[in-house]
Coordinates of C-alpha atoms and ligand atoms in Angstrom, one line a residue:
M1 CA 15.1 63.2 82.5
S2 CA 13.2 66.1 80.9
K3 CA 14.9 69.5 80.5
Y4 CA 13.0 72.5 81.8
I5 CA 12.4 76.0 80.5
F6 CA 11.0 78.5 82.9
V7 CA 9.3 81.6 81.4
T8 CA 8.9 84.6 83.6
G9 CA 7.8 88.2 82.7
G10 CA 8.7 91.7 83.8
V11 CA 7.9 95.4 83.4
V12 CA 4.2 95.0 82.7
S13 CA 1.7 92.1 82.5
S14 CA 0.0 91.0 79.3
L15 CA 3.2 90.8 77.2
G16 CA 2.2 87.4 75.9
K17 CA 4.2 85.0 78.0
G18 CA 1.9 82.2 77.1
V19 CA 2.4 82.8 73.4
S20 CA 6.2 83.1 73.9
A21 CA 6.3 79.9 75.9
A22 CA 4.2 78.1 73.3
S23 CA 6.4 79.4 70.5
L24 CA 9.5 78.0 72.2
G25 CA 7.7 74.7 72.4
A26 CA 6.9 75.0 68.7
L27 CA 10.6 75.6 67.8
L28 CA 11.6 72.5 69.8
Q29 CA 8.9 70.4 68.2
S30 CA 10.0 71.5 64.7
R31 CA 13.4 69.9 65.5
G32 CA 11.7 66.6 66.6
Y33 CA 11.7 67.1 70.4
T34 CA 8.7 66.3 72.5
V35 CA 7.3 69.0 74.7
H36 CA 4.9 69.5 77.6
A37 CA 3.7 72.8 79.1
R38 CA 2.6 73.9 82.5
K39 CA 1.3 77.1 83.9
F40 CA 1.9 78.3 87.5
D41 CA -0.3 81.2 88.6
P42 CA 0.8 82.8 91.9
Y43 CA -2.7 84.1 92.8
L44 CA -4.6 82.7 95.8
N45 CA -7.7 81.3 94.0
V46 CA -7.5 77.5 94.3
D47 CA -8.5 77.1 90.7
P48 CA -9.5 79.5 87.9
G49 CA -13.0 78.1 87.6
T50 CA -14.3 80.5 90.1
M51 CA -12.7 83.6 88.5
S52 CA -14.9 86.0 86.5
P53 CA -14.4 85.9 82.7
L54 CA -14.8 89.6 83.0
Q55 CA -11.3 89.8 84.6
H56 CA -9.6 86.8 83.1
G57 CA -11.2 86.0 79.7
E58 CA -12.6 82.6 79.0
V59 CA -12.4 79.6 81.3
Y60 CA -10.6 76.9 79.5
V61 CA -11.6 73.2 80.2
T62 CA -9.2 70.3 80.0
N63 CA -10.1 66.7 79.0
D64 CA -10.1 65.7 82.7
G65 CA -12.6 68.5 83.5
F66 CA -10.4 71.0 85.1
E67 CA -11.3 74.7 84.6
T68 CA -8.1 76.5 83.8
D69 CA -6.6 79.7 82.6
L70 CA -6.8 80.4 78.9
D71 CA -3.1 80.0 78.5
L72 CA -3.5 76.3 78.6
G73 CA -5.5 76.7 75.4
Y74 CA -2.5 78.3 73.7
Y75 CA -0.4 75.3 74.7
E76 CA -2.8 72.7 73.5
R77 CA -3.4 74.5 70.2
F78 CA 0.1 75.5 69.4
L79 CA 1.7 72.2 70.5
G80 CA -1.0 69.7 69.8
I81 CA -0.7 68.3 73.3
K82 CA -3.3 67.4 75.9
L83 CA -3.0 68.9 79.3
S84 CA -4.7 68.1 82.6
K85 CA -5.3 69.4 86.1
H86 CA -1.6 68.8 86.9
D87 CA -0.7 71.5 84.4
S88 CA -2.5 74.5 85.8
V89 CA -1.3 75.1 89.3
S90 CA -2.2 78.2 91.4
G91 CA -0.7 79.6 94.5
G92 CA -4.0 78.9 96.3
R93 CA -3.8 75.2 95.4
I94 CA -0.2 75.0 96.7
Y95 CA -1.2 76.6 100.0
W96 CA -4.3 74.5 100.2
D97 CA -2.2 71.3 99.8
V98 CA 0.4 72.5 102.4
L99 CA -2.2 73.6 105.0
N100 CA -4.2 70.3 104.5
A101 CA -1.0 68.4 105.0
E102 CA -0.3 70.4 108.2
R103 CA -3.8 69.6 109.5
R104 CA -3.3 65.9 108.8
G105 CA -0.1 66.0 110.8
D106 CA 2.1 65.1 107.8
Y107 CA 4.8 67.4 108.9
L108 CA 5.3 65.5 112.2
G109 CA 5.4 68.6 114.3
A110 CA 7.9 70.6 112.2
T111 CA 7.4 74.3 111.9
V112 CA 5.7 74.7 108.5
Q113 CA 7.5 77.4 106.5
M114 CA 7.6 79.0 103.1
I115 CA 11.0 77.3 102.6
P116 CA 11.1 74.3 102.5
H117 CA 7.4 73.3 102.7
V118 CA 5.8 75.6 100.2
T119 CA 8.8 75.6 97.9
N120 CA 8.9 71.8 98.0
K121 CA 5.3 71.6 97.1
I122 CA 5.8 73.8 94.1
K123 CA 8.8 71.8 93.0
E124 CA 6.7 68.6 93.4
Y125 CA 4.2 70.0 90.8
I126 CA 7.1 71.2 88.5
A127 CA 8.7 67.7 88.6
Q128 CA 5.6 65.6 87.9
P129 CA 6.8 63.2 85.2
T130 CA 5.7 63.9 81.7
N131 CA 7.7 61.5 79.4
T132 CA 8.7 64.4 77.2
D133 CA 12.1 65.9 76.3
F134 CA 11.1 69.3 77.5
V135 CA 8.8 70.8 80.1
I136 CA 8.0 74.5 79.6
C137 CA 6.7 76.2 82.8
E138 CA 5.2 79.6 82.6
I139 CA 5.2 81.6 85.8
G140 CA 2.2 83.9 85.8
G141 CA 2.3 87.5 87.0
T142 CA 5.3 89.9 86.8
V143 CA 8.6 89.8 88.6
G144 CA 8.3 91.8 91.8
D145 CA 4.8 90.6 92.6
I146 CA 4.6 89.6 96.3
E147 CA 2.7 86.4 95.4
G148 CA 5.2 85.4 92.8
K149 CA 8.3 85.5 95.1
V150 CA 8.0 82.0 96.4
F151 CA 7.6 80.7 92.9
L152 CA 10.8 82.4 91.8
E153 CA 12.5 80.9 94.9
S154 CA 11.2 77.5 93.9
I155 CA 12.5 77.6 90.3
R156 CA 15.9 78.9 91.5
Q157 CA 16.1 75.9 93.9
F158 CA 14.9 73.6 91.2
A159 CA 17.7 74.6 88.8
N160 CA 20.2 74.0 91.6
D161 CA 18.7 70.6 92.3
V162 CA 18.6 69.3 88.7
G163 CA 21.7 71.1 87.4
R164 CA 21.9 74.5 85.8
R165 CA 22.4 73.0 82.3
N166 CA 19.1 71.2 82.5
V167 CA 17.2 74.4 83.1
L168 CA 16.8 77.5 80.9
F169 CA 15.5 80.8 82.3
A170 CA 13.7 82.8 79.7
H171 CA 12.5 86.3 80.6
L172 CA 10.0 88.4 78.7
T173 CA 10.2 92.2 79.0
L174 CA 9.1 95.4 77.3
A175 CA 11.2 98.1 75.5
P176 CA 8.9 101.1 75.2
Y177 CA 9.3 103.3 72.2
L178 CA 9.4 107.0 72.7
E179 CA 7.8 108.7 69.7
Q180 CA 9.3 112.2 70.3
S181 CA 12.9 111.1 70.5
G182 CA 12.5 108.1 68.3
E183 CA 14.2 105.9 70.9
L184 CA 13.6 102.4 72.2
K185 CA 14.2 102.5 75.9
T186 CA 16.1 99.6 77.5
K187 CA 16.1 100.7 81.2
P188 CA 12.8 98.9 82.1
T189 CA 14.4 95.6 80.8
Q190 CA 17.6 96.2 82.8
M191 CA 15.5 96.8 86.0
S192 CA 13.4 93.7 85.4
V193 CA 16.4 91.5 84.9
R194 CA 18.0 93.0 88.0
R195 CA 14.8 92.1 90.0
L196 CA 15.1 88.6 88.7
L197 CA 18.7 88.5 89.8
E198 CA 17.7 89.6 93.3
N199 CA 15.9 86.3 93.5
G200 CA 19.0 84.4 92.4
I201 CA 17.9 83.9 88.8
Q202 CA 20.1 84.9 85.9
A203 CA 18.1 85.1 82.7
D204 CA 19.6 82.9 80.0
I205 CA 17.6 84.4 77.1
L206 CA 15.6 87.6 77.0
F207 CA 12.6 88.3 74.8
V208 CA 12.1 92.0 74.5
R209 CA 8.6 93.1 73.3
S210 CA 9.1 96.0 70.9
P211 CA 7.3 97.6 68.0
R212 CA 10.4 97.3 65.8
M213 CA 13.4 94.9 65.6
L214 CA 16.1 95.8 68.1
V215 CA 19.3 97.0 66.4
P216 CA 22.7 95.4 67.2
D217 CA 23.7 98.3 69.5
E218 CA 20.5 97.9 71.5
K219 CA 21.0 94.2 71.9
A220 CA 24.6 94.8 72.9
K221 CA 23.6 97.4 75.5
I222 CA 20.9 95.1 77.0
G223 CA 23.3 92.2 77.0
M224 CA 26.0 94.2 78.8
F225 CA 23.7 95.4 81.5
C226 CA 21.9 92.1 81.9
N227 CA 24.8 89.8 82.0
L228 CA 24.2 87.8 78.9
P229 CA 25.5 87.6 75.3
A230 CA 24.0 90.1 72.9
K231 CA 22.8 87.2 70.6
N232 CA 20.6 85.9 73.5
V233 CA 18.7 89.2 73.4
I234 CA 15.8 88.5 71.1
T235 CA 13.2 90.9 69.7
S236 CA 9.7 89.8 70.5
L237 CA 8.2 91.9 67.8
D238 CA 4.6 93.1 68.0
V239 CA 2.8 91.1 65.3
D240 CA -0.8 91.1 64.1
N241 CA -1.2 87.4 64.6
I242 CA 0.1 85.1 67.4
Y243 CA 1.2 82.4 64.9
K244 CA 3.9 84.7 63.5
V245 CA 5.7 84.7 66.9
P246 CA 7.5 81.3 66.4
L247 CA 8.7 82.6 63.0
V248 CA 10.0 85.8 64.5
Y249 CA 11.9 83.8 67.1
D250 CA 13.2 81.2 64.6
S251 CA 14.7 83.9 62.4
Q252 CA 16.8 85.1 65.3
G253 CA 18.3 81.8 66.1
V254 CA 16.4 81.1 69.3
F255 CA 16.6 77.3 68.8
D256 CA 20.4 77.5 68.5
I257 CA 20.5 79.4 71.8
M258 CA 18.5 76.7 73.5
A259 CA 20.7 74.0 71.8
E260 CA 23.9 75.7 73.1
H261 CA 22.5 75.9 76.6
F262 CA 21.3 72.4 76.8
G263 CA 24.1 70.8 74.7
L264 CA 21.9 69.7 71.8
P265 CA 23.1 69.5 68.2
N266 CA 22.2 72.6 66.1
A267 CA 19.4 71.8 63.6
A268 CA 17.3 73.6 61.1
G269 CA 13.6 73.1 61.9
D270 CA 10.7 72.3 59.7
M271 CA 8.6 75.4 60.1
S272 CA 6.4 74.6 57.1
K273 CA 3.2 74.1 59.2
I274 CA 3.5 77.5 60.8
K275 CA 4.5 79.1 57.5
K276 CA 1.3 77.9 56.0
I277 CA -0.6 80.0 58.5
E278 CA 1.6 83.0 57.6
Q279 CA 0.8 82.4 53.9
H280 CA -2.9 82.3 54.7
L281 CA -2.6 85.6 56.6
N282 CA -0.9 87.3 53.6
A283 CA -3.1 85.9 50.9
D284 CA -5.9 87.8 49.1
L285 CA -9.0 85.8 49.9
P286 CA -12.8 86.1 49.7
V287 CA -14.4 87.3 53.0
C288 CA -16.7 85.0 55.0
T289 CA -18.7 86.8 57.6
I290 CA -19.9 84.9 60.7
G291 CA -22.5 86.6 62.9
M292 CA -21.7 85.7 66.5
V293 CA -24.7 86.3 68.7
G294 CA -23.3 86.7 72.2
K295 CA -23.0 88.9 75.2
Y296 CA -19.5 89.0 76.5
F297 CA -18.0 91.1 73.8
D298 CA -16.8 93.9 76.0
V299 CA -14.3 91.5 77.6
A300 CA -11.2 90.8 75.5
D301 CA -10.6 87.0 75.3
A302 CA -14.0 86.0 76.6
Y303 CA -14.5 84.0 73.4
K304 CA -10.8 83.2 72.8
S305 CA -11.0 79.5 71.9
L306 CA -14.1 80.1 69.7
N307 CA -12.4 82.9 67.8
E308 CA -9.4 80.7 67.3
A309 CA -11.5 77.7 66.1
L310 CA -13.3 79.9 63.5
F311 CA -9.9 81.3 62.4
H312 CA -8.5 77.7 62.1
A313 CA -11.5 76.7 60.0
S314 CA -11.0 79.8 57.7
I315 CA -7.5 78.5 57.0
Q316 CA -8.9 75.1 56.0
N317 CA -11.4 76.8 53.7
N318 CA -9.2 79.5 52.2
V319 CA -11.4 82.4 53.3
R320 CA -10.8 85.6 55.2
L321 CA -12.8 85.3 58.4
K322 CA -14.8 88.3 59.6
I323 CA -16.6 87.9 62.9
K324 CA -19.6 90.2 63.2
K325 CA -20.3 90.6 66.9
I326 CA -24.1 90.8 67.4
D327 CA -25.2 91.8 70.9
A328 CA -27.9 89.3 71.9
E329 CA -29.6 91.8 74.2
K330 CA -30.3 94.1 71.3
F331 CA -30.8 91.4 68.6
A332 CA -32.8 92.5 65.5
P333 CA -33.2 90.2 62.4
E334 CA -31.5 93.0 60.3
D335 CA -28.3 92.3 62.1
C336 CA -28.1 89.1 60.1
N337 CA -28.6 90.7 56.6
D338 CA -24.9 90.6 55.8
V339 CA -23.7 87.4 57.4
D340 CA -22.9 84.1 55.8
G341 CA -23.4 82.0 58.9
I342 CA -24.8 82.4 62.4
L343 CA -23.1 81.1 65.5
I344 CA -24.5 81.1 69.0
P345 CA -21.8 80.5 71.6
G346 CA -22.1 79.2 75.1
G347 CA -23.3 81.4 77.9
F348 CA -24.8 81.5 81.4
G349 CA -27.8 83.3 82.8
S350 CA -30.9 84.8 81.2
R351 CA -29.5 88.1 80.0
G352 CA -29.8 88.1 76.2
V353 CA -31.3 84.7 75.9
E354 CA -34.4 85.8 74.1
G355 CA -32.2 87.5 71.4
K356 CA -30.3 84.2 71.0
I357 CA -33.6 82.3 70.5
A358 CA -34.7 84.9 67.9
A359 CA -31.3 84.4 66.1
A360 CA -31.9 80.7 66.0
T361 CA -35.3 81.3 64.6
Y362 CA -33.9 83.6 62.0
A363 CA -31.2 81.1 60.9
R364 CA -33.7 78.2 60.7
E365 CA -36.4 80.1 58.8
N366 CA -34.0 81.9 56.4
K367 CA -31.8 78.8 55.8
V368 CA -28.6 80.6 57.0
P369 CA -25.9 78.1 58.0
F370 CA -26.2 77.7 61.8
M371 CA -23.9 76.3 64.5
G372 CA -24.9 76.3 68.2
I373 CA -22.5 75.6 71.0
C374 CA -23.8 74.5 74.4
L375 CA -26.3 77.3 75.2
G376 CA -26.4 77.7 71.4
M377 CA -27.9 74.2 71.1
Q378 CA -30.3 74.8 74.0
V379 CA -31.7 78.0 72.4
A380 CA -32.1 76.2 69.0
V381 CA -34.1 73.5 70.7
I382 CA -36.3 76.1 72.6
D383 CA -36.9 77.9 69.2
F384 CA -37.9 74.6 67.6
M385 CA -40.2 73.6 70.4
R386 CA -41.9 77.0 70.5
N387 CA -42.1 77.8 66.8
V388 CA -42.2 74.5 65.0
V389 CA -43.7 72.1 67.5
G390 CA -45.9 75.0 68.6
D391 CA -45.5 75.0 72.4
E392 CA -45.0 78.7 73.3
N393 CA -44.2 77.9 76.9
A394 CA -41.0 76.0 76.0
N395 CA -38.0 77.3 77.9
S396 CA -35.0 76.2 80.0
T397 CA -35.4 75.9 83.7
E398 CA -32.3 78.0 83.9
F399 CA -34.4 81.0 82.8
S400 CA -37.9 80.4 84.0
K401 CA -40.2 78.1 85.9
T402 CA -41.8 76.9 82.6
C403 CA -44.4 74.2 82.3
T404 CA -42.5 73.0 79.2
P405 CA -39.0 72.5 80.5
V406 CA -37.4 71.3 77.2
I407 CA -34.0 72.2 78.7
D408 CA -33.5 71.1 82.3
I409 CA -31.1 69.6 84.8
M410 CA -30.9 66.0 83.7
H411 CA -27.5 64.6 84.9
D412 CA -26.6 63.6 88.3
C413 CA -25.3 66.5 90.3
D414 CA -22.8 64.9 92.6
S415 CA -19.6 66.6 91.4
E416 CA -17.3 67.7 94.2
N417 CA -15.3 70.3 92.4
M418 CA -16.0 74.0 92.6
G419 CA -17.9 73.8 89.3
G420 CA -20.5 72.2 91.6
T421 CA -23.2 70.7 89.4
L422 CA -21.5 71.5 86.1
R423 CA -20.8 68.6 83.7
L424 CA -17.1 69.2 83.0
G425 CA -14.5 67.8 80.7
A426 CA -14.5 65.2 78.0
Y427 CA -17.5 62.9 77.5
P428 CA -18.1 60.3 74.8
C429 CA -20.9 60.9 72.3
V430 CA -22.4 58.3 70.0
I431 CA -23.4 59.7 66.6
K432 CA -26.4 58.4 64.6
P433 CA -25.2 56.9 61.3
G434 CA -26.4 58.7 58.2
T435 CA -26.7 62.1 59.8
L436 CA -24.9 65.4 59.0
A437 CA -22.9 64.9 62.2
A438 CA -21.7 61.5 61.1
K439 CA -20.7 62.9 57.8
I440 CA -18.8 65.8 59.4
Y441 CA -16.9 63.7 61.9
G442 CA -16.5 60.7 59.7
A443 CA -17.0 58.7 62.8
T444 CA -19.8 57.5 65.1
N445 CA -17.9 57.6 68.4
I446 CA -16.4 60.9 69.4
S447 CA -15.4 62.7 72.5
E448 CA -15.8 66.4 73.2
R449 CA -15.4 68.7 76.3
H450 CA -18.3 70.0 78.3
R451 CA -19.0 72.8 80.7
H452 CA -22.7 73.2 81.4
R453 CA -25.4 72.4 83.9
Y454 CA -28.6 71.9 81.7
E455 CA -29.5 69.4 79.0
V456 CA -32.1 68.7 76.4
N457 CA -35.0 67.0 78.2
M458 CA -35.6 63.5 76.7
E459 CA -39.3 63.8 77.4
Y460 CA -39.6 66.0 74.4
K461 CA -37.5 63.8 72.1
D462 CA -40.6 62.5 70.2
A463 CA -42.2 65.9 69.8
L464 CA -38.9 67.3 68.4
E465 CA -38.2 64.4 66.1
K466 CA -41.7 64.1 64.8
N467 CA -41.5 67.7 63.6
G468 CA -38.2 67.4 61.8
M469 CA -35.4 67.9 64.3
V470 CA -32.9 65.0 64.6
I471 CA -31.1 64.2 67.8
S472 CA -27.9 63.1 66.0
G473 CA -25.6 62.6 69.0
M474 CA -26.3 60.9 72.4
S475 CA -24.4 60.0 75.5
P476 CA -23.6 56.3 75.3
D477 CA -26.1 55.4 78.0
G478 CA -28.8 57.0 75.8
K479 CA -29.8 59.5 78.4
L480 CA -28.3 62.9 77.4
P481 CA -28.7 64.4 73.9
E482 CA -25.4 65.7 72.7
M483 CA -26.1 66.9 69.2
I484 CA -29.1 68.1 67.1
E485 CA -29.6 68.9 63.5
I486 CA -32.4 69.8 61.1
P487 CA -32.1 67.7 57.9
S488 CA -34.5 70.0 55.8
H489 CA -32.1 72.9 56.4
P490 CA -28.9 73.3 54.3
F491 CA -26.7 73.4 57.5
F492 CA -28.2 73.6 61.0
I493 CA -26.2 71.8 63.6
A494 CA -25.5 72.2 67.3
G495 CA -23.7 70.4 70.1
Q496 CA -24.1 70.4 73.9
F497 CA -20.3 70.5 74.2
H498 CA -17.5 73.0 73.3
P499 CA -15.7 71.7 70.2
E500 CA -13.7 74.9 70.2
F501 CA -11.4 73.5 72.9
Q502 CA -10.2 70.8 70.5
S503 CA -9.5 72.9 67.4
N504 CA -5.9 73.5 66.3
P505 CA -4.5 75.8 63.6
F506 CA -3.1 73.0 61.5
D507 CA -6.2 70.9 60.9
G508 CA -9.0 73.0 62.4
H509 CA -11.9 71.0 63.9
P510 CA -14.4 69.0 61.7
L511 CA -17.5 70.9 63.0
F512 CA -16.0 74.4 62.5
N513 CA -14.5 73.4 59.1
A514 CA -17.9 72.2 57.9
F515 CA -19.6 75.3 59.3
I516 CA -17.3 77.7 57.5
A517 CA -17.5 75.5 54.3
A518 CA -21.3 75.9 54.4
A519 CA -21.0 79.6 55.1
K520 CA -18.5 80.0 52.2
K521 CA -21.0 78.1 49.9
K522 CA -23.7 80.5 50.9
Ligands
LIG601 N1 -26.0 77.9 80.8 C1 -26.1 76.6 80.1 C2 -25.9 75.5 81.0 O1 -25.5 75.6 82.1 C3 -25.1 76.6 79.0 C4 -23.7 76.6 79.4 C5 -22.7 76.9 78.3 O2 -23.1 77.4 77.3 N2 -21.5 76.6 78.6 O3 -26.3 74.4 80.7

């Protein structure tokens, strides 16, 4: 049977529960244990696919095509695991299941109640088998939220069901620092742990977010008020890069606390993979500037996975990454004067699209290394069709009723999920031998994740190819173009998919690694 770690948070939101949860997983993995991760979000949306990135940052997509919270991205990247629709569970989905079961008559006339019906449903999702030594479950929101209460009740029951030594409750709080008195205040942490206790949950380990390390007196005070040994009070130090968090935890003996709780042998972990990232962060390296021509820059985290993938590739290439945010709506060629590479990310709707097309034109004409992602591939094809093939009407039917629909809806639109007609999740792609894509991937059969509605229209394949664009990747049935490139350009490549969802900090991703290598060379 797996052992479970539940991560809750208190005092304020956005303390980094996802990163903390992932870091615990990294510590366990470094001692040879296998780990799975799940996120429970108490809100009432049935899935996060319908939530605005303006509120929640990017929509992450799993291999099985589920649109999830971006925390699942942290788990996949940190832990090198693949998650699915079973691992992102919202309150809305739980109630949806329960109410549908009620309508079907599954409850045989019983009065349907929060306890046991809703709590049992939540426990069912928690307990879905994983074949791993540990399952880490993050509970979204903050202790005290009305929506979260039934989730806390469920994890309390779950610990009682499977045995208290098989479940560890980790709680993340904040110790605000008062500049004037030079004090770190522990009261909010005390209050938060008390609220957790009101729900019958005693925290086993506390992670206290703070701008400096807690001193022994502060740990002892928190331990005394919060009913746990001072050594189980851990400073969750503010750091400038999330990959330092596992090292901060490791240096405070967090694994040993988990080992003691679960009855595991103490062991020193191999943290060398994460230390390599720390070394990269501390090294003196040449700067590589990537111009990202996008439009969601005012939203923190809207390009989360993309920023991560670029950072991962900078580690592989020994360069200091600088991302220059270029507003597509105000694009001017001069914006690209000081960049080493141009990246056009995914996007929806016509706002800013002409600026993105102009950026693709600029990269192509000036031989600046170029990478297009999803919409970024579509605008590269529109530019080529307009300015190389010479058909000025070329456009996507997403943006205009053009008579040259070089980008159009081409796949069957029979999807039942809320994404509607979106092509979602992992699809295979066959790469043409001898192309740049084949060289980069070192393979001719790959799989990448999708989230889009439009595709390159195969009616224009000949026109594009006769003029020097190569369609280097195709869906196996030969119907949907997946990758394009321009062989006469030093590095011009784009994919209809989102490779950023499969990048990790230890190896990067072949496409991003090659793009940064080309930019470095420039
Ligand atoms: N809007 C485009 C489409 O739906 C591209 C989507 C994206 O970049 N993810 O096809």
